[in-house]
PDB file of C-alpha atoms in Angstrom:
ATOM      1  CA  MET A   1     -31.376  87.369-129.113  1.00 43.00           C
ATOM      2  CA  HIS A   2     -28.252  89.187-127.983  1.00 53.00           C
ATOM      3  CA  ALA A   3     -28.957  87.146-125.040  1.00 51.00           C
ATOM      4  CA  ALA A   4     -29.450  83.849-126.481  1.00 49.00           C
ATOM      5  CA  ASN A   5     -26.834  84.217-129.187  1.00 51.00           C
ATOM      6  CA  SER A   6     -24.183  85.589-126.598  1.00 59.00           C
ATOM      7  CA  ASP A   7     -20.723  83.552-125.250  1.00 68.00           C
ATOM      8  CA  SER A   8     -21.265  85.458-122.205  1.00 78.00           C
ATOM      9  CA  VAL A   9     -23.574  83.568-119.214  1.00 88.00           C
ATOM     10  CA  PHE A  10     -27.465  85.763-118.357  1.00 91.00           C
ATOM     11  CA  ASN A  11     -29.387  84.931-115.344  1.00 94.00           C
ATOM     12  CA  VAL A  12     -33.152  85.685-116.733  1.00 95.00           C
ATOM     13  CA  ILE A  13     -35.276  87.349-113.533  1.00 96.00           C
ATOM     14  CA  ALA A  14     -38.435  88.441-113.370  1.00 97.00           C
ATOM     15  CA  GLY A  15     -38.547  90.981-110.177  1.00 97.00           C
ATOM     16  CA  GLU A  16     -38.151  94.397-110.000  1.00 97.00           C
ATOM     17  CA  LEU A  17     -35.212  96.244-109.887  1.00 96.00           C
ATOM     18  CA  ARG A  18     -34.669  99.152-106.268  1.00 97.00           C
ATOM     19  CA  PHE A  19     -32.094 102.204-107.210  1.00 97.00           C
ATOM     20  CA  ASP A  20     -31.855 105.716-106.466  1.00 97.00           C
ATOM     21  CA  GLU A  21     -32.921 107.119-109.425  1.00 95.00           C
ATOM     22  CA  SER A  22     -31.749 110.337-108.888  1.00 94.00           C
ATOM     23  CA  GLN A  23     -28.353 109.293-110.152  1.00 95.00           C
ATOM     24  CA  LEU A  24     -29.200 107.967-113.789  1.00 93.00           C
ATOM     25  CA  PRO A  25     -28.057 110.539-115.841  1.00 89.00           C
ATOM     26  CA  LYS A  26     -29.940 113.261-117.871  1.00 81.00           C
ATOM     27  CA  SER A  27     -29.117 115.041-121.405  1.00 68.00           C
ATOM     28  CA  HIS A  28     -27.600 117.393-121.260  1.00 61.00           C
ATOM     29  CA  SER A  29     -30.553 120.444-124.531  1.00 58.00           C
ATOM     30  CA  GLY A  30     -27.190 122.182-124.367  1.00 62.00           C
ATOM     31  CA  ASN A  31     -24.277 119.835-124.868  1.00 64.00           C
ATOM     32  CA  SER A  32     -24.868 116.447-125.150  1.00 60.00           C
ATOM     33  CA  ASN A  33     -21.095 115.976-125.186  1.00 66.00           C
ATOM     34  CA  ASP A  34     -21.213 116.523-121.071  1.00 71.00           C
ATOM     35  CA  THR A  35     -23.286 113.194-120.501  1.00 79.00           C
ATOM     36  CA  PRO A  36     -20.824 110.865-119.691  1.00 85.00           C
ATOM     37  CA  PRO A  37     -21.745 107.672-122.018  1.00 89.00           C
ATOM     38  CA  LEU A  38     -21.547 105.250-119.651  1.00 92.00           C
ATOM     39  CA  THR A  39     -22.927 105.407-115.797  1.00 94.00           C
ATOM     40  CA  ARG A  40     -23.475 102.319-113.456  1.00 97.00           C
ATOM     41  CA  ILE A  41     -25.887 102.354-110.373  1.00 97.00           C
ATOM     42  CA  PRO A  42     -26.124  99.770-107.995  1.00 98.00           C
ATOM     43  CA  ALA A  43     -29.321  97.950-107.583  1.00 98.00           C
ATOM     44  CA  GLN A  44     -31.063  94.823-105.998  1.00 98.00           C
ATOM     45  CA  LEU A  45     -32.881  92.725-107.927  1.00 97.00           C
ATOM     46  CA  SER A  46     -35.911  91.180-106.119  1.00 98.00           C
ATOM     47  CA  GLY A  47     -38.468  88.268-107.733  1.00 97.00           C
ATOM     48  CA  LYS A  48     -37.660  84.805-109.431  1.00 97.00           C
ATOM     49  CA  LEU A  49     -35.257  83.410-111.387  1.00 96.00           C
ATOM     50  CA  LEU A  50     -36.090  81.617-114.554  1.00 95.00           C
ATOM     51  CA  ASP A  51     -34.417  78.276-113.218  1.00 89.00           C
ATOM     52  CA  GLY A  52     -35.109  75.145-115.485  1.00 80.00           C
ATOM     53  CA  LYS A  53     -38.603  75.693-117.336  1.00 83.00           C
ATOM     54  CA  TYR A  54     -40.076  78.465-114.881  1.00 90.00           C
ATOM     55  CA  PHE A  55     -39.295  81.354-113.303  1.00 94.00           C
ATOM     56  CA  SER A  56     -39.306  79.605-109.952  1.00 93.00           C
ATOM     57  CA  THR A  57     -36.312  80.747-107.360  1.00 94.00           C
ATOM     58  CA  ARG A  58     -36.856  83.830-105.354  1.00 97.00           C
ATOM     59  CA  VAL A  59     -33.737  86.305-105.326  1.00 96.00           C
ATOM     60  CA  SER A  60     -32.553  89.352-103.645  1.00 97.00           C
ATOM     61  CA  VAL A  61     -28.872  89.804-105.073  1.00 96.00           C
ATOM     62  CA  PRO A  62     -26.970  92.590-105.047  1.00 97.00           C
ATOM     63  CA  ALA A  63     -27.039  94.276-109.308  1.00 97.00           C
ATOM     64  CA  VAL A  64     -25.697  97.093-111.005  1.00 97.00           C
ATOM     65  CA  ILE A  65     -27.276  98.831-113.866  1.00 96.00           C
ATOM     66  CA  GLU A  66     -25.263 100.450-116.842  1.00 96.00           C
ATOM     67  CA  VAL A  67     -27.084 102.996-118.328  1.00 94.00           C
ATOM     68  CA  GLU A  68     -25.613 104.106-121.657  1.00 92.00           C
ATOM     69  CA  CYS A  69     -25.893 107.404-123.731  1.00 89.00           C
ATOM     70  CA  LEU A  70     -25.696 108.041-126.903  1.00 85.00           C
ATOM     71  CA  GLY A  71     -25.372 111.823-126.960  1.00 79.00           C
ATOM     72  CA  PRO A  72     -28.864 113.095-125.723  1.00 80.00           C
ATOM     73  CA  TRP A  73     -30.607 109.342-125.782  1.00 84.00           C
ATOM     74  CA  CYS A  74     -29.931 107.403-122.471  1.00 88.00           C
ATOM     75  CA  GLY A  75     -31.004 104.514-121.160  1.00 88.00           C
ATOM     76  CA  GLY A  76     -33.155 104.649-118.590  1.00 87.00           C
ATOM     77  CA  MET A  77     -35.246 102.527-116.091  1.00 92.00           C
ATOM     78  CA  LYS A  78     -38.134 102.625-113.181  1.00 94.00           C
ATOM     79  CA  PRO A  79     -37.756 101.958-110.076  1.00 96.00           C
ATOM     80  CA  GLY A  80     -40.390  99.307-108.563  1.00 95.00           C
ATOM     81  CA  ALA A  81     -41.649  98.225-111.768  1.00 95.00           C
ATOM     82  CA  GLY A  82     -41.975  94.410-112.732  1.00 96.00           C
ATOM     83  CA  TYR A  83     -39.021  93.451-115.178  1.00 96.00           C
ATOM     84  CA  VAL A  84     -38.197  90.360-116.997  1.00 96.00           C
ATOM     85  CA  VAL A  85     -34.373  91.540-116.706  1.00 95.00           C
ATOM     86  CA  PHE A  86     -31.268  89.617-118.887  1.00 94.00           C
ATOM     87  CA  ALA A  87     -28.597  90.087-115.699  1.00 95.00           C
ATOM     88  CA  GLU A  88     -25.307  89.162-117.225  1.00 95.00           C
ATOM     89  CA  GLN A  89     -22.497  87.752-114.551  1.00 94.00           C
ATOM     90  CA  ARG A  90     -19.257  89.562-115.176  1.00 94.00           C
ATOM     91  CA  GLY A  91     -17.705  87.585-111.894  1.00 93.00           C
ATOM     92  CA  GLN A  92     -19.154  87.839-108.828  1.00 92.00           C
ATOM     93  CA  GLU A  93     -21.312  90.897-110.320  1.00 95.00           C
ATOM     94  CA  LEU A  94     -24.751  91.006-112.146  1.00 96.00           C
ATOM     95  CA  VAL A  95     -24.875  93.699-114.353  1.00 97.00           C
ATOM     96  CA  VAL A  96     -28.463  94.443-116.308  1.00 96.00           C
ATOM     97  CA  ARG A  97     -27.549  96.971-119.654  1.00 94.00           C
ATOM     98  CA  ALA A  98     -30.334 100.134-120.341  1.00 93.00           C
ATOM     99  CA  ASN A  99     -29.004 101.059-123.632  1.00 89.00           C
ATOM    100  CA  ALA A 100     -30.315 104.276-125.895  1.00 81.00           C
ATOM    101  CA  CYS A 101     -31.641 101.987-127.708  1.00 79.00           C
ATOM    102  CA  GLY A 102     -33.746  99.139-125.430  1.00 73.00           C
ATOM    103  CA  GLY A 103     -31.430  96.720-123.319  1.00 76.00           C
ATOM    104  CA  PHE A 104     -31.989  94.078-121.350  1.00 90.00           C
ATOM    105  CA  ALA A 105     -35.282  95.138-119.517  1.00 92.00           C
ATOM    106  CA  PHE A 106     -38.432  94.133-120.401  1.00 92.00           C
ATOM    107  CA  ASP A 107     -41.585  94.949-118.887  1.00 93.00           C
ATOM    108  CA  ASP A 108     -43.108  92.109-116.981  1.00 95.00           C
ATOM    109  CA  THR A 109     -45.688  90.680-118.974  1.00 93.00           C
ATOM    110  CA  SER A 110     -47.326  87.120-119.875  1.00 92.00           C
ATOM    111  CA  ASN A 111     -46.276  87.352-123.090  1.00 91.00           C
ATOM    112  CA  VAL A 112     -42.660  88.722-122.343  1.00 91.00           C
ATOM    113  CA  ARG A 113     -42.688  85.636-120.081  1.00 92.00           C
ATOM    114  CA  ARG A 114     -44.195  83.588-122.394  1.00 90.00           C
ATOM    115  CA  GLN A 115     -41.422  84.085-125.180  1.00 88.00           C
ATOM    116  CA  VAL A 116     -38.811  83.900-122.540  1.00 89.00           C
ATOM    117  CA  LEU A 117     -40.004  80.757-121.564  1.00 89.00           C
ATOM    118  CA  ASP A 118     -40.910  79.652-125.189  1.00 87.00           C
ATOM    119  CA  CYS A 119     -36.573  80.522-126.699  1.00 84.00           C
ATOM    120  CA  HIS A 120     -35.370  78.882-123.209  1.00 80.00           C
ATOM    121  CA  ARG A 121     -37.556  75.839-124.303  1.00 80.00           C
ATOM    122  CA  GLY A 122     -35.745  75.681-127.773  1.00 79.00           C
ATOM    123  CA  LYS A 123     -38.812  76.748-130.255  1.00 80.00           C
ATOM    124  CA  ALA A 124     -38.218  79.755-131.848  1.00 75.00           C
ATOM    125  CA  CYS A 125     -36.398  82.806-129.801  1.00 73.00           C
ATOM    126  CA  GLU A 126     -38.961  85.923-131.230  1.00 64.00           C
ATOM    127  CA  PRO A 127     -37.583  89.442-130.569  1.00 61.00           C
ATOM    128  CA  ALA A 128     -39.478  91.309-127.777  1.00 55.00           C
ATOM    129  CA  VAL A 129     -39.631  94.888-127.310  1.00 54.00           C
ATOM    130  CA  PRO A 130     -37.278  96.474-125.445  1.00 52.00           C
ATOM    131  CA  ARG A 131     -38.101  98.491-122.216  1.00 48.00           C
TER     132      ARG A 131
END
């Protein structure tokens, strides 16, 4: 829903992100202020781009995952897991945001794909539960 109402350009890709999981931020139980508010992790995004009416165009592109932390709560993802991602185009960079309270990556299920396709085709944009 946020992407649909945004002025930013988003690429919707069903696929997987490959990245070094050890770079994900970890909250420090002793002092949550030690956790950085934003961590940028280089990644490779491979899958099928939503092109027209279907996820049909194969892509394999560099991307950046932006992981947000709010105190002890951090967003996160699993490398190699199947996602439908909304990657924001920022110049030449594709950015996938992983917010502390959700984000722009959803489990790649038939239900999520159907919701994305319905929204893309002008039907109601029913929000899915972010990953």
